[in-house]
């Protein structure tokens, strides 16, 4: 199979979809690997490493044109839509439920789009989890930075000081993002509360944290009571393939104290706060009704070497299977991968995306995610 890797061009995105080691593995299995020149440089992988691995350097246009399977990290942006075509398999994060223009472009082109974030097995979301874990840790870093005076905040230290109370961090959502955000915030001596709606997950978290964090059932009354006390609110909710639920409304911003910081890690899926809109590392903060929102849409892109390794550790198995067996056989034989299919032959396949855009063509047999 002809497999291409292109340079990410989304602002402040420096990850790459395949490491030189991954390229060498595929070449060794008899596949042809094309890498856009410079694709891995910002992640710590210069072109010569790919050449040594047996990959062929090429241009952006040629990489897209030659690919049967195109491996990326982030979803194509508007300038890349022209490269989409019917005989292409695109394997990357797509987040289509929050991106109608890309959904329409994939449908118009007839591209087979497989989304990392909806590949789902009995353990959960194996291709989303590594980036969720990193994003959660970065959320705690962002909280510490943007509470400081030079970060535009009120000038408070996340963990306080002897004789000075620590900041109160409210994490809404106890999955991979929320767990890692809580762990790191606790490591910086903050006071942490986690809210979740699953009784089973609450018990798991209660055991994991052993009383170091408060773990509470999430309901409107509890959310509002905790918002009144929070210095930082981290939105960490996810419904696979669907737009993120809004766990804090605009009206509820009035409950927050002056200087409170909202960090929306769910922004790739449309945001967990009603007042969120995507930002970048260049301009990470927006202010709505006097409340600062941190809504960087590709947080792991700021640590591209770590993120690339974590991501490709997870994706390499699926890439090999698609390349070795062909995409049709790979999807048919791997139920987790089949759940990753979001678009095919001009139709939406994933029910979460279909629910987001009921007016767009969808397959009658849209695949349902398994219960993780």
mmCIF file of N, CA and C in Angstrom, residues 135-147 156-160 165-174 177-196 209 212-216 222-223 225-236 248 256-257 259-265 273:
data_model
loop_
_atom_site.group_PDB
_atom_site.id
_atom_site.type_symbol
_atom_site.label_atom_id
_atom_site.label_comp_id
_atom_site.label_asym_id
_atom_site.label_seq_id
_atom_site.Cartn_x
_atom_site.Cartn_y
_atom_site.Cartn_z
ATOM 1 N N UNK A 135 -3.505 16.117 27.259
ATOM 2 C CA UNK A 135 -4.284 17.353 27.358
ATOM 3 C C UNK A 135 -4.702 17.628 28.795
ATOM 4 N N UNK A 136 -5.057 16.575 29.527
ATOM 5 C CA UNK A 136 -5.419 16.765 30.928
ATOM 6 C C UNK A 136 -4.271 17.315 31.740
ATOM 7 N N UNK A 137 -3.079 16.769 31.532
ATOM 8 C CA UNK A 137 -1.909 17.273 32.254
ATOM 9 C C UNK A 137 -1.597 18.715 31.849
ATOM 10 N N UNK A 138 -1.726 19.004 30.553
ATOM 11 C CA UNK A 138 -1.476 20.375 30.096
ATOM 12 C C UNK A 138 -2.515 21.347 30.643
ATOM 13 N N UNK A 139 -3.730 20.882 30.902
ATOM 14 C CA UNK A 139 -4.756 21.762 31.470
ATOM 15 C C UNK A 139 -4.336 22.260 32.842
ATOM 16 N N UNK A 140 -3.737 21.374 33.637
ATOM 17 C CA UNK A 140 -3.252 21.799 34.948
ATOM 18 C C UNK A 140 -2.098 22.781 34.807
ATOM 19 N N UNK A 141 -1.206 22.523 33.836
ATOM 20 C CA UNK A 141 -0.131 23.483 33.566
ATOM 21 C C UNK A 141 -0.706 24.842 33.179
ATOM 22 N N UNK A 142 -1.715 24.824 32.287
ATOM 23 C CA UNK A 142 -2.328 26.077 31.839
ATOM 24 C C UNK A 142 -2.972 26.819 32.997
ATOM 25 N N UNK A 143 -3.589 26.088 33.908
ATOM 26 C CA UNK A 143 -4.198 26.721 35.081
ATOM 27 C C UNK A 143 -3.147 27.460 35.892
ATOM 28 N N UNK A 144 -2.028 26.786 36.154
ATOM 29 C CA UNK A 144 -0.970 27.424 36.939
ATOM 30 C C UNK A 144 -0.433 28.670 36.238
ATOM 31 N N UNK A 145 -0.242 28.577 34.926
ATOM 32 C CA UNK A 145 0.318 29.700 34.175
ATOM 33 C C UNK A 145 -0.627 30.890 34.137
ATOM 34 N N UNK A 146 -1.895 30.625 33.862
ATOM 35 C CA UNK A 146 -2.830 31.733 33.617
ATOM 36 C C UNK A 146 -3.512 32.243 34.882
ATOM 37 N N UNK A 147 -3.221 31.642 36.022
ATOM 38 C CA UNK A 147 -3.598 32.258 37.286
ATOM 39 C C UNK A 147 -2.568 33.289 37.731
ATOM 40 N N UNK A 156 -2.375 34.387 41.640
ATOM 41 C CA UNK A 156 -2.451 33.381 42.688
ATOM 42 C C UNK A 156 -1.668 32.135 42.280
ATOM 43 N N UNK A 157 -1.114 31.459 43.278
ATOM 44 C CA UNK A 157 -0.356 30.239 43.067
ATOM 45 C C UNK A 157 -1.293 29.050 43.238
ATOM 46 N N UNK A 158 -1.287 28.148 42.272
ATOM 47 C CA UNK A 158 -2.237 27.041 42.277
ATOM 48 C C UNK A 158 -2.216 26.280 43.598
ATOM 49 N N UNK A 159 -1.036 26.010 44.113
ATOM 50 C CA UNK A 159 -0.925 25.230 45.341
ATOM 51 C C UNK A 159 -0.858 26.035 46.612
ATOM 52 N N UNK A 160 -1.043 27.350 46.518
ATOM 53 C CA UNK A 160 -0.964 28.180 47.709
ATOM 54 C C UNK A 160 0.430 28.169 48.309
ATOM 55 N N UNK A 165 -4.170 29.520 51.604
ATOM 56 C CA UNK A 165 -4.998 28.454 51.035
ATOM 57 C C UNK A 165 -4.652 28.191 49.577
ATOM 58 N N UNK A 166 -4.680 26.932 49.147
ATOM 59 C CA UNK A 166 -4.466 26.616 47.736
ATOM 60 C C UNK A 166 -5.687 26.991 46.904
ATOM 61 N N UNK A 167 -5.508 27.001 45.606
ATOM 62 C CA UNK A 167 -6.640 27.240 44.710
ATOM 63 C C UNK A 167 -7.546 26.028 44.661
ATOM 64 N N UNK A 168 -8.807 26.304 44.389
ATOM 65 C CA UNK A 168 -9.786 25.235 44.254
ATOM 66 C C UNK A 168 -10.004 24.951 42.767
ATOM 67 N N UNK A 169 -9.702 23.723 42.361
ATOM 68 C CA UNK A 169 -9.832 23.305 40.973
ATOM 69 C C UNK A 169 -11.030 22.374 40.853
ATOM 70 N N UNK A 170 -11.977 22.760 40.007
ATOM 71 C CA UNK A 170 -13.158 21.942 39.744
ATOM 72 C C UNK A 170 -12.986 21.280 38.387
ATOM 73 N N UNK A 171 -12.997 19.946 38.361
ATOM 74 C CA UNK A 171 -12.869 19.183 37.125
ATOM 75 C C UNK A 171 -14.226 18.545 36.835
ATOM 76 N N UNK A 172 -14.819 18.903 35.705
ATOM 77 C CA UNK A 172 -16.119 18.351 35.335
ATOM 78 C C UNK A 172 -15.900 17.282 34.277
ATOM 79 N N UNK A 173 -16.045 16.041 34.683
ATOM 80 C CA UNK A 173 -15.781 14.896 33.818
ATOM 81 C C UNK A 173 -14.616 14.092 34.361
ATOM 82 N N UNK A 174 -14.852 12.824 34.650
ATOM 83 C CA UNK A 174 -13.831 12.010 35.292
ATOM 84 C C UNK A 174 -13.204 10.962 34.397
ATOM 85 N N UNK A 177 -9.088 12.720 30.492
ATOM 86 C CA UNK A 177 -8.687 14.125 30.641
ATOM 87 C C UNK A 177 -8.813 14.562 32.094
ATOM 88 N N UNK A 178 -10.000 14.348 32.653
ATOM 89 C CA UNK A 178 -10.251 14.816 34.012
ATOM 90 C C UNK A 178 -9.362 14.156 35.043
ATOM 91 N N UNK A 179 -9.112 12.864 34.870
ATOM 92 C CA UNK A 179 -8.256 12.150 35.828
ATOM 93 C C UNK A 179 -6.846 12.703 35.817
ATOM 94 N N UNK A 180 -6.300 12.906 34.624
ATOM 95 C CA UNK A 180 -4.930 13.398 34.538
ATOM 96 C C UNK A 180 -4.824 14.856 34.995
ATOM 97 N N UNK A 181 -5.842 15.663 34.687
ATOM 98 C CA UNK A 181 -5.836 17.048 35.158
ATOM 99 C C UNK A 181 -5.858 17.073 36.687
ATOM 100 N N UNK A 182 -6.677 16.218 37.274
ATOM 101 C CA UNK A 182 -6.775 16.171 38.733
ATOM 102 C C UNK A 182 -5.478 15.696 39.363
ATOM 103 N N UNK A 183 -4.870 14.662 38.788
ATOM 104 C CA UNK A 183 -3.616 14.140 39.332
ATOM 105 C C UNK A 183 -2.532 15.206 39.346
ATOM 106 N N UNK A 184 -2.406 15.945 38.239
ATOM 107 C CA UNK A 184 -1.342 16.946 38.178
ATOM 108 C C UNK A 184 -1.652 18.138 39.077
ATOM 109 N N UNK A 185 -2.931 18.551 39.126
ATOM 110 C CA UNK A 185 -3.303 19.657 40.008
ATOM 111 C C UNK A 185 -3.042 19.287 41.470
ATOM 112 N N UNK A 186 -3.345 18.046 41.828
ATOM 113 C CA UNK A 186 -3.041 17.591 43.184
ATOM 114 C C UNK A 186 -1.542 17.596 43.440
ATOM 115 N N UNK A 187 -0.783 17.218 42.417
ATOM 116 C CA UNK A 187 0.670 17.233 42.552
ATOM 117 C C UNK A 187 1.223 18.622 42.779
ATOM 118 N N UNK A 188 0.486 19.628 42.316
ATOM 119 C CA UNK A 188 0.888 21.015 42.555
ATOM 120 C C UNK A 188 0.220 21.592 43.798
ATOM 121 N N UNK A 189 -0.355 20.716 44.602
ATOM 122 C CA UNK A 189 -0.913 21.050 45.921
ATOM 123 C C UNK A 189 -2.221 21.825 45.869
ATOM 124 N N UNK A 190 -2.935 21.761 44.731
ATOM 125 C CA UNK A 190 -4.249 22.396 44.663
ATOM 126 C C UNK A 190 -5.286 21.546 45.395
ATOM 127 N N UNK A 191 -6.412 22.164 45.692
ATOM 128 C CA UNK A 191 -7.567 21.457 46.249
ATOM 129 C C UNK A 191 -8.472 21.089 45.076
ATOM 130 N N UNK A 192 -8.770 19.811 44.902
ATOM 131 C CA UNK A 192 -9.420 19.335 43.677
ATOM 132 C C UNK A 192 -10.755 18.663 43.976
ATOM 133 N N UNK A 193 -11.756 19.013 43.162
ATOM 134 C CA UNK A 193 -13.050 18.337 43.173
ATOM 135 C C UNK A 193 -13.335 17.836 41.766
ATOM 136 N N UNK A 194 -13.780 16.584 41.656
ATOM 137 C CA UNK A 194 -14.124 15.984 40.370
ATOM 138 C C UNK A 194 -15.610 15.664 40.369
ATOM 139 N N UNK A 195 -16.285 16.044 39.286
ATOM 140 C CA UNK A 195 -17.696 15.713 39.120
ATOM 141 C C UNK A 195 -17.854 14.748 37.956
ATOM 142 N N UNK A 196 -18.683 13.724 38.138
ATOM 143 C CA UNK A 196 -18.966 12.788 37.061
ATOM 144 C C UNK A 196 -20.398 12.283 37.233
ATOM 145 N N UNK A 209 -8.113 8.024 44.010
ATOM 146 C CA UNK A 209 -7.598 9.197 44.705
ATOM 147 C C UNK A 209 -7.525 9.010 46.214
ATOM 148 N N UNK A 212 -7.815 12.034 48.471
ATOM 149 C CA UNK A 212 -7.028 13.243 48.176
ATOM 150 C C UNK A 212 -7.815 14.254 47.365
ATOM 151 N N UNK A 213 -8.804 13.780 46.601
ATOM 152 C CA UNK A 213 -9.698 14.662 45.859
ATOM 153 C C UNK A 213 -11.132 14.339 46.239
ATOM 154 N N UNK A 214 -11.982 15.346 46.217
ATOM 155 C CA UNK A 214 -13.412 15.114 46.414
ATOM 156 C C UNK A 214 -13.988 14.633 45.093
ATOM 157 N N UNK A 215 -14.734 13.545 45.121
ATOM 158 C CA UNK A 215 -15.350 12.994 43.915
ATOM 159 C C UNK A 215 -16.852 12.954 44.151
ATOM 160 N N UNK A 216 -17.606 13.730 43.359
ATOM 161 C CA UNK A 216 -19.030 13.923 43.603
ATOM 162 C C UNK A 216 -19.850 13.588 42.366
ATOM 163 N N UNK A 222 -25.208 20.556 42.317
ATOM 164 C CA UNK A 222 -23.816 20.367 42.721
ATOM 165 C C UNK A 222 -22.883 21.188 41.857
ATOM 166 N N UNK A 223 -23.127 21.193 40.536
ATOM 167 C CA UNK A 223 -22.306 22.005 39.638
ATOM 168 C C UNK A 223 -22.334 23.463 40.076
ATOM 169 N N UNK A 225 -23.111 24.793 42.992
ATOM 170 C CA UNK A 225 -22.474 24.996 44.297
ATOM 171 C C UNK A 225 -20.957 25.006 44.167
ATOM 172 N N UNK A 226 -20.419 24.125 43.335
ATOM 173 C CA UNK A 226 -18.972 24.057 43.158
ATOM 174 C C UNK A 226 -18.443 25.222 42.332
ATOM 175 N N UNK A 227 -19.218 25.692 41.360
ATOM 176 C CA UNK A 227 -18.796 26.853 40.572
ATOM 177 C C UNK A 227 -18.579 28.078 41.460
ATOM 178 N N UNK A 228 -19.395 28.235 42.472
ATOM 179 C CA UNK A 228 -19.292 29.401 43.358
ATOM 180 C C UNK A 228 -17.961 29.431 44.117
ATOM 181 N N UNK A 229 -17.345 28.263 44.302
ATOM 182 C CA UNK A 229 -16.124 28.185 45.099
ATOM 183 C C UNK A 229 -14.848 28.043 44.263
ATOM 184 N N UNK A 230 -14.998 27.812 42.964
ATOM 185 C CA UNK A 230 -13.854 27.424 42.145
ATOM 186 C C UNK A 230 -12.970 28.607 41.754
ATOM 187 N N UNK A 231 -11.674 28.345 41.700
ATOM 188 C CA UNK A 231 -10.715 29.272 41.103
ATOM 189 C C UNK A 231 -10.411 28.877 39.657
ATOM 190 N N UNK A 232 -10.509 27.576 39.378
ATOM 191 C CA UNK A 232 -10.298 27.028 38.042
ATOM 192 C C UNK A 232 -11.385 26.001 37.789
ATOM 193 N N UNK A 233 -11.970 26.038 36.575
ATOM 194 C CA UNK A 233 -12.946 25.032 36.168
ATOM 195 C C UNK A 233 -12.434 24.395 34.884
ATOM 196 N N UNK A 234 -12.226 23.087 34.923
ATOM 197 C CA UNK A 234 -11.727 22.362 33.754
ATOM 198 C C UNK A 234 -12.857 21.521 33.180
ATOM 199 N N UNK A 235 -13.232 21.815 31.926
ATOM 200 C CA UNK A 235 -14.266 21.046 31.233
ATOM 201 C C UNK A 235 -13.641 19.854 30.549
ATOM 202 N N UNK A 236 -14.005 18.636 30.996
ATOM 203 C CA UNK A 236 -13.340 17.419 30.515
ATOM 204 C C UNK A 236 -14.365 16.348 30.173
ATOM 205 N N UNK A 248 -21.569 23.995 31.539
ATOM 206 C CA UNK A 248 -21.667 25.306 32.188
ATOM 207 C C UNK A 248 -22.325 26.252 31.195
ATOM 208 N N UNK A 256 -19.598 32.570 39.148
ATOM 209 C CA UNK A 256 -18.155 32.490 39.337
ATOM 210 C C UNK A 256 -17.599 33.733 39.997
ATOM 211 N N UNK A 257 -16.558 33.549 40.784
ATOM 212 C CA UNK A 257 -15.886 34.679 41.417
ATOM 213 C C UNK A 257 -14.985 35.375 40.401
ATOM 214 N N UNK A 259 -11.893 36.541 38.593
ATOM 215 C CA UNK A 259 -10.581 35.918 38.485
ATOM 216 C C UNK A 259 -10.622 34.432 38.210
ATOM 217 N N UNK A 260 -11.807 33.831 38.262
ATOM 218 C CA UNK A 260 -11.917 32.403 37.962
ATOM 219 C C UNK A 260 -11.560 32.145 36.498
ATOM 220 N N UNK A 261 -10.869 31.041 36.261
ATOM 221 C CA UNK A 261 -10.418 30.667 34.918
ATOM 222 C C UNK A 261 -11.145 29.415 34.467
ATOM 223 N N UNK A 262 -11.725 29.455 33.259
ATOM 224 C CA UNK A 262 -12.331 28.276 32.652
ATOM 225 C C UNK A 262 -11.361 27.690 31.625
ATOM 226 N N UNK A 263 -11.141 26.382 31.685
ATOM 227 C CA UNK A 263 -10.273 25.692 30.726
ATOM 228 C C UNK A 263 -11.115 24.621 30.046
ATOM 229 N N UNK A 264 -11.321 24.782 28.744
ATOM 230 C CA UNK A 264 -12.226 23.903 28.006
ATOM 231 C C UNK A 264 -11.425 22.910 27.166
ATOM 232 N N UNK A 265 -11.172 21.725 27.727
ATOM 233 C CA UNK A 265 -10.410 20.711 27.004
ATOM 234 C C UNK A 265 -11.289 20.001 25.979
ATOM 235 N N UNK A 273 -18.356 24.366 27.614
ATOM 236 C CA UNK A 273 -18.963 25.568 28.174
ATOM 237 C C UNK A 273 -19.719 26.283 27.056
#
